[in-house]
Tab-separated table of C-alpha atoms in Angstrom:
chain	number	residue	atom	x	y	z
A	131	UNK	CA	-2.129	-9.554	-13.835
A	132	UNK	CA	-0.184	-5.892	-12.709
A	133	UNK	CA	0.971	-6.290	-9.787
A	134	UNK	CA	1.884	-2.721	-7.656
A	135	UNK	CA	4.047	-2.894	-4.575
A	136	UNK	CA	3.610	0.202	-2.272
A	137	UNK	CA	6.480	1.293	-0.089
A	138	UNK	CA	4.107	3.554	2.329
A	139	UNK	CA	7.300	4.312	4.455
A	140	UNK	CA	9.955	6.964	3.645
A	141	UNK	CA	12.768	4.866	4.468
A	142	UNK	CA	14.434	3.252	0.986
A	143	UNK	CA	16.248	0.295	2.844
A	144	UNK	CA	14.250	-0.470	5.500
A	145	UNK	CA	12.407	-3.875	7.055
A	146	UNK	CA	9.379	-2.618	5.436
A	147	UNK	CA	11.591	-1.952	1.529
A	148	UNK	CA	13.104	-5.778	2.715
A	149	UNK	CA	9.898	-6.866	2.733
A	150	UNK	CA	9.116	-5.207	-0.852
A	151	UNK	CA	11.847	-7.550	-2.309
A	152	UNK	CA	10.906	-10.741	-0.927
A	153	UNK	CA	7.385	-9.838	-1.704
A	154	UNK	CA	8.419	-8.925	-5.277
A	155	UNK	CA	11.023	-12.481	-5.582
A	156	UNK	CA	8.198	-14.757	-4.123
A	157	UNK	CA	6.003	-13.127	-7.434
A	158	UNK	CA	8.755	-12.842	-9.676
A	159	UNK	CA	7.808	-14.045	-13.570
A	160	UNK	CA	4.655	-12.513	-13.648
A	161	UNK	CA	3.375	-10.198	-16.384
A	162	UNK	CA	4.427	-7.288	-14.432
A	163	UNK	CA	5.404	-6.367	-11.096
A	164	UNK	CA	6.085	-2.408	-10.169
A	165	UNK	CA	7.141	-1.353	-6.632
A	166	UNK	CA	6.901	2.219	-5.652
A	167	UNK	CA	8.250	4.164	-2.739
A	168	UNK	CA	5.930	6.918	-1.307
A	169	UNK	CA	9.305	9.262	-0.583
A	170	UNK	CA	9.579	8.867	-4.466
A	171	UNK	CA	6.904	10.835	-5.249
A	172	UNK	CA	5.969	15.205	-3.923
A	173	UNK	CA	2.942	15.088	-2.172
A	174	UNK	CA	1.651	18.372	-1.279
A	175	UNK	CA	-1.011	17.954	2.118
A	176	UNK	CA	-4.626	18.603	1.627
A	177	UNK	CA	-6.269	21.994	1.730
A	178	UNK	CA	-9.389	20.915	2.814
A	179	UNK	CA	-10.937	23.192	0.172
A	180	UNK	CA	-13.514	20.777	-0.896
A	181	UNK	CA	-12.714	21.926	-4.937
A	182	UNK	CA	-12.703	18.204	-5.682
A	183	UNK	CA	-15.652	17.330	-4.685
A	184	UNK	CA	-16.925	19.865	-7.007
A	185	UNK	CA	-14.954	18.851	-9.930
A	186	UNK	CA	-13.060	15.220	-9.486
A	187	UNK	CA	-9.513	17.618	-9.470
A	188	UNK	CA	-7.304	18.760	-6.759
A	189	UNK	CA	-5.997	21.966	-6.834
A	190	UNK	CA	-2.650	21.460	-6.418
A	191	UNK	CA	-0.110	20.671	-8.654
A	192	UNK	CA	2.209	17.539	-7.409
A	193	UNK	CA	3.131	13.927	-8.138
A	194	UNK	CA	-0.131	12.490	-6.823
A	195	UNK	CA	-1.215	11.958	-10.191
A	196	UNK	CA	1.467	10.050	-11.407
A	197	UNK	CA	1.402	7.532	-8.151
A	198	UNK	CA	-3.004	7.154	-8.969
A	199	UNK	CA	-1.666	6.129	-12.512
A	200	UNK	CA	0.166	3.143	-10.687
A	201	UNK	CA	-2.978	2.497	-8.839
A	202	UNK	CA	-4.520	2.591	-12.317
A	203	UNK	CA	-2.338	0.126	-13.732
A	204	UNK	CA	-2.444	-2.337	-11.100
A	205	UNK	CA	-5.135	-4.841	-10.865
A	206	UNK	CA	-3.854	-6.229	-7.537
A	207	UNK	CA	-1.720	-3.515	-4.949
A	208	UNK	CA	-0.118	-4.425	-1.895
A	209	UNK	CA	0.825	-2.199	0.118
A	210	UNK	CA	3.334	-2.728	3.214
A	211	UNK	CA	3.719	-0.134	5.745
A	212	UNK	CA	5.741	-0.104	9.168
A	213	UNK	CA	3.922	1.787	12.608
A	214	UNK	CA	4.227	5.227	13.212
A	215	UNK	CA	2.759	6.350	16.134
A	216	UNK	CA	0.286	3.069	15.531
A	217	UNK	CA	-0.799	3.994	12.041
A	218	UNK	CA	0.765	4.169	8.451
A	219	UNK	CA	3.323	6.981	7.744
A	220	UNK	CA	2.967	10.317	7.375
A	221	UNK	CA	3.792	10.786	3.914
A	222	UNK	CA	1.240	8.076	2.944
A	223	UNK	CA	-1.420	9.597	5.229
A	224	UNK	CA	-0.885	12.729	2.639
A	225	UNK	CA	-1.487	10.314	-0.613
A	226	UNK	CA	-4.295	8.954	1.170
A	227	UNK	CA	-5.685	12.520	1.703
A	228	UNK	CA	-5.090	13.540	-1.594
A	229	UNK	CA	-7.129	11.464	-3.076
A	230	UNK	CA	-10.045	12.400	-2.316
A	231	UNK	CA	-11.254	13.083	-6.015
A	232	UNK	CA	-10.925	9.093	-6.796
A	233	UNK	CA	-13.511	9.121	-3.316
A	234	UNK	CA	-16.647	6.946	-4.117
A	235	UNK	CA	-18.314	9.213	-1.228
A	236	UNK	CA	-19.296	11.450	-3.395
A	237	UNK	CA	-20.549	12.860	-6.988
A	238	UNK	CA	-18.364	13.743	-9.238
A	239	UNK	CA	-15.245	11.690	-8.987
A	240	UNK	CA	-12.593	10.043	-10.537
A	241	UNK	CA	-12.387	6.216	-10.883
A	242	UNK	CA	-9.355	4.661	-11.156
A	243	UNK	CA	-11.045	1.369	-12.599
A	244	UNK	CA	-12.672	-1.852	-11.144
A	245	UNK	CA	-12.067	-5.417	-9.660
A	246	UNK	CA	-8.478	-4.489	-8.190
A	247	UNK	CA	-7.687	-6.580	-4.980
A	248	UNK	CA	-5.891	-5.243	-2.213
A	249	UNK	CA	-3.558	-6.430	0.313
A	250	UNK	CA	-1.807	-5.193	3.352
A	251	UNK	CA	1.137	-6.474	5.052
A	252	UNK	CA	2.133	-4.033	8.463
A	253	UNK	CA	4.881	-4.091	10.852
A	254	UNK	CA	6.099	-2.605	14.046
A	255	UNK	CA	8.671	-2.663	16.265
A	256	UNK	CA	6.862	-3.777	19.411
A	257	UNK	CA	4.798	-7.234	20.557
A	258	UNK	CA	1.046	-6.055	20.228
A	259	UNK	CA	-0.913	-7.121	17.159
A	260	UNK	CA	-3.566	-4.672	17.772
A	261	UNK	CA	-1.204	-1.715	16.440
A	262	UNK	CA	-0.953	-3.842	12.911
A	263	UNK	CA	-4.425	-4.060	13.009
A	264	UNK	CA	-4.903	-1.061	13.363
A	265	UNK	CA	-2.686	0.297	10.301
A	266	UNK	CA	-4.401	-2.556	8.358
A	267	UNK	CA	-7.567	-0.898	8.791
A	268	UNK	CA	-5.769	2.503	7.682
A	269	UNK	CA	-5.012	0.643	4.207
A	270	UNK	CA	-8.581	-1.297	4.046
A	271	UNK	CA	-10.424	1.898	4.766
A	272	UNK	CA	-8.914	3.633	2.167
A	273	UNK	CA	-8.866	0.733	-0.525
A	274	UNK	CA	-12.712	0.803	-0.048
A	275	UNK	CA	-13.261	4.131	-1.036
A	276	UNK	CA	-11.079	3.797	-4.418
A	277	UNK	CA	-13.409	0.627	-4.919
A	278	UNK	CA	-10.479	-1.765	-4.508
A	279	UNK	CA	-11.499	-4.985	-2.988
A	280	UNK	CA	-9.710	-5.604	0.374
A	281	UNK	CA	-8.181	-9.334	0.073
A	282	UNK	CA	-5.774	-9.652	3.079
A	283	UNK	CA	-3.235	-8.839	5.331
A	284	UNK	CA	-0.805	-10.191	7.292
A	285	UNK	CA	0.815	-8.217	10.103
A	286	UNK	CA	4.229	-8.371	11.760
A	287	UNK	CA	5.124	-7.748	15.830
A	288	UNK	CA	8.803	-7.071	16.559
A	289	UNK	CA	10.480	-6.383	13.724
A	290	UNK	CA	12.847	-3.055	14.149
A	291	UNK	CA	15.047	-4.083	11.707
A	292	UNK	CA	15.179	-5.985	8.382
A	293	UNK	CA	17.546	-8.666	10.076
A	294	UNK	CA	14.424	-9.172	12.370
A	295	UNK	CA	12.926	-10.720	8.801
A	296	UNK	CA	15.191	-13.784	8.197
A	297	UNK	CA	12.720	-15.533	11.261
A	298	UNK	CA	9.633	-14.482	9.000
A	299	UNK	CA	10.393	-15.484	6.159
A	300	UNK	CA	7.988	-18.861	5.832
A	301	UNK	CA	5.453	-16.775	7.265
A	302	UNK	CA	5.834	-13.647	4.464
A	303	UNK	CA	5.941	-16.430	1.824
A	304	UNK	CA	2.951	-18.423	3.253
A	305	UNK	CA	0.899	-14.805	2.714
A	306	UNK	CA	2.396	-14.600	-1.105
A	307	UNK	CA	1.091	-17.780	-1.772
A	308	UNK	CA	-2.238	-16.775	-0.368
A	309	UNK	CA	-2.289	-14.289	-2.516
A	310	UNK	CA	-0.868	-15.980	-6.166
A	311	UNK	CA	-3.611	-18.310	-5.545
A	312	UNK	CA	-6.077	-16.458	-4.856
A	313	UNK	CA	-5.111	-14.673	-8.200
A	314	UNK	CA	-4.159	-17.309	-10.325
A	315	UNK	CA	-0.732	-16.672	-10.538
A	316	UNK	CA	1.921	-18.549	-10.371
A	317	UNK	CA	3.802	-20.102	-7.000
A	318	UNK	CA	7.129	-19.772	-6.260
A	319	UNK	CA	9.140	-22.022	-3.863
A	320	UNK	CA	10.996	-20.163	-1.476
């Protein structure tokens, strides 16, 4: 099993990259783990010129491509994004936008293969649940277009910083093990 960890904020060394590492420890030894970074990749916004739905292609030229050929790879993705303004990042509201040829709304477009699982792990700064929630739905929503089965989620209140983690910690590895088993990989101790 590929396994694709997605970075959906901009910040590098974040709570949200923190959890990226003990995400990617907890899995550690499997056939292949990749984590991206969304500020690792140029991604041009949207035009709204509809050429894709025409053809399966954007028009633009970018690194949106190369990020789809993670997606590609990857037969399970989890994705972990922090709250801004109550939803995922900007710069991952872009990817999400751009790719709109891999839409299953309509005819042509691009596929970037079958039976991927996706998960979602979201956090925010402040105490309400419904915010994560709602991000979580962000990720869903979009995994269900690209035909990737949502799987799970797990969201996080009050974390503003990545010291904020060390109290989660059971609770982030409790979700990894949710999700090795449900995949038949293998289970780490913490």
């Amino acid at each position: 099993m590929n396994v694709l960890l997605v970075n959906c904020s901009p910040v590098r060394n974040g709570a949200t990259a923190e959890i990226i590492k003990m995400v990617q420890a907890f899995l550690a030894g499997e056939p292949d783990i990749r984590s991206v970074c969304i500020d690792d990749y140029d991604i041009k916004y949207c035009k709204g010129c509809r050429s894709c739905h025409i053809t399966a292609n954007c028009v633009q030229d970018d690194d949106v491509p190369k990020l789809v050929k993670q997606y590609e790879w990857a037969d399970i993705i989890i994705s972990v994004s922090p709250s801004y303004w109550a939803d995922v990042p900007g710069q991952f509201k872009a990817f999400i936008d751009r790719c709109t040829p891999w839409c299953n709304t309509h005819e042509p477009h691009a596929v970037i293969g079958g039976g991927k699982r996706g998960y979602s792990i979201a956090l925010r700064t402040g105490p309400n649940i419904r915010e994560c929630n709602r991000i979580i739905e962000s990720i869903e929503h979009f995994y269900g277009h690209l035909d990737i089965t949502p799987s799970g989620s797990l969201g996080l209140c009050s974390i503003e910083y990545k010291e904020a983690l060390e109290d989660r910690t059971e609770e982030i590895q409790e979700f990894c093990a949710k999700i090795a088993r449900e995949n038949g990989l293998r289970e780490r101790a913490g």
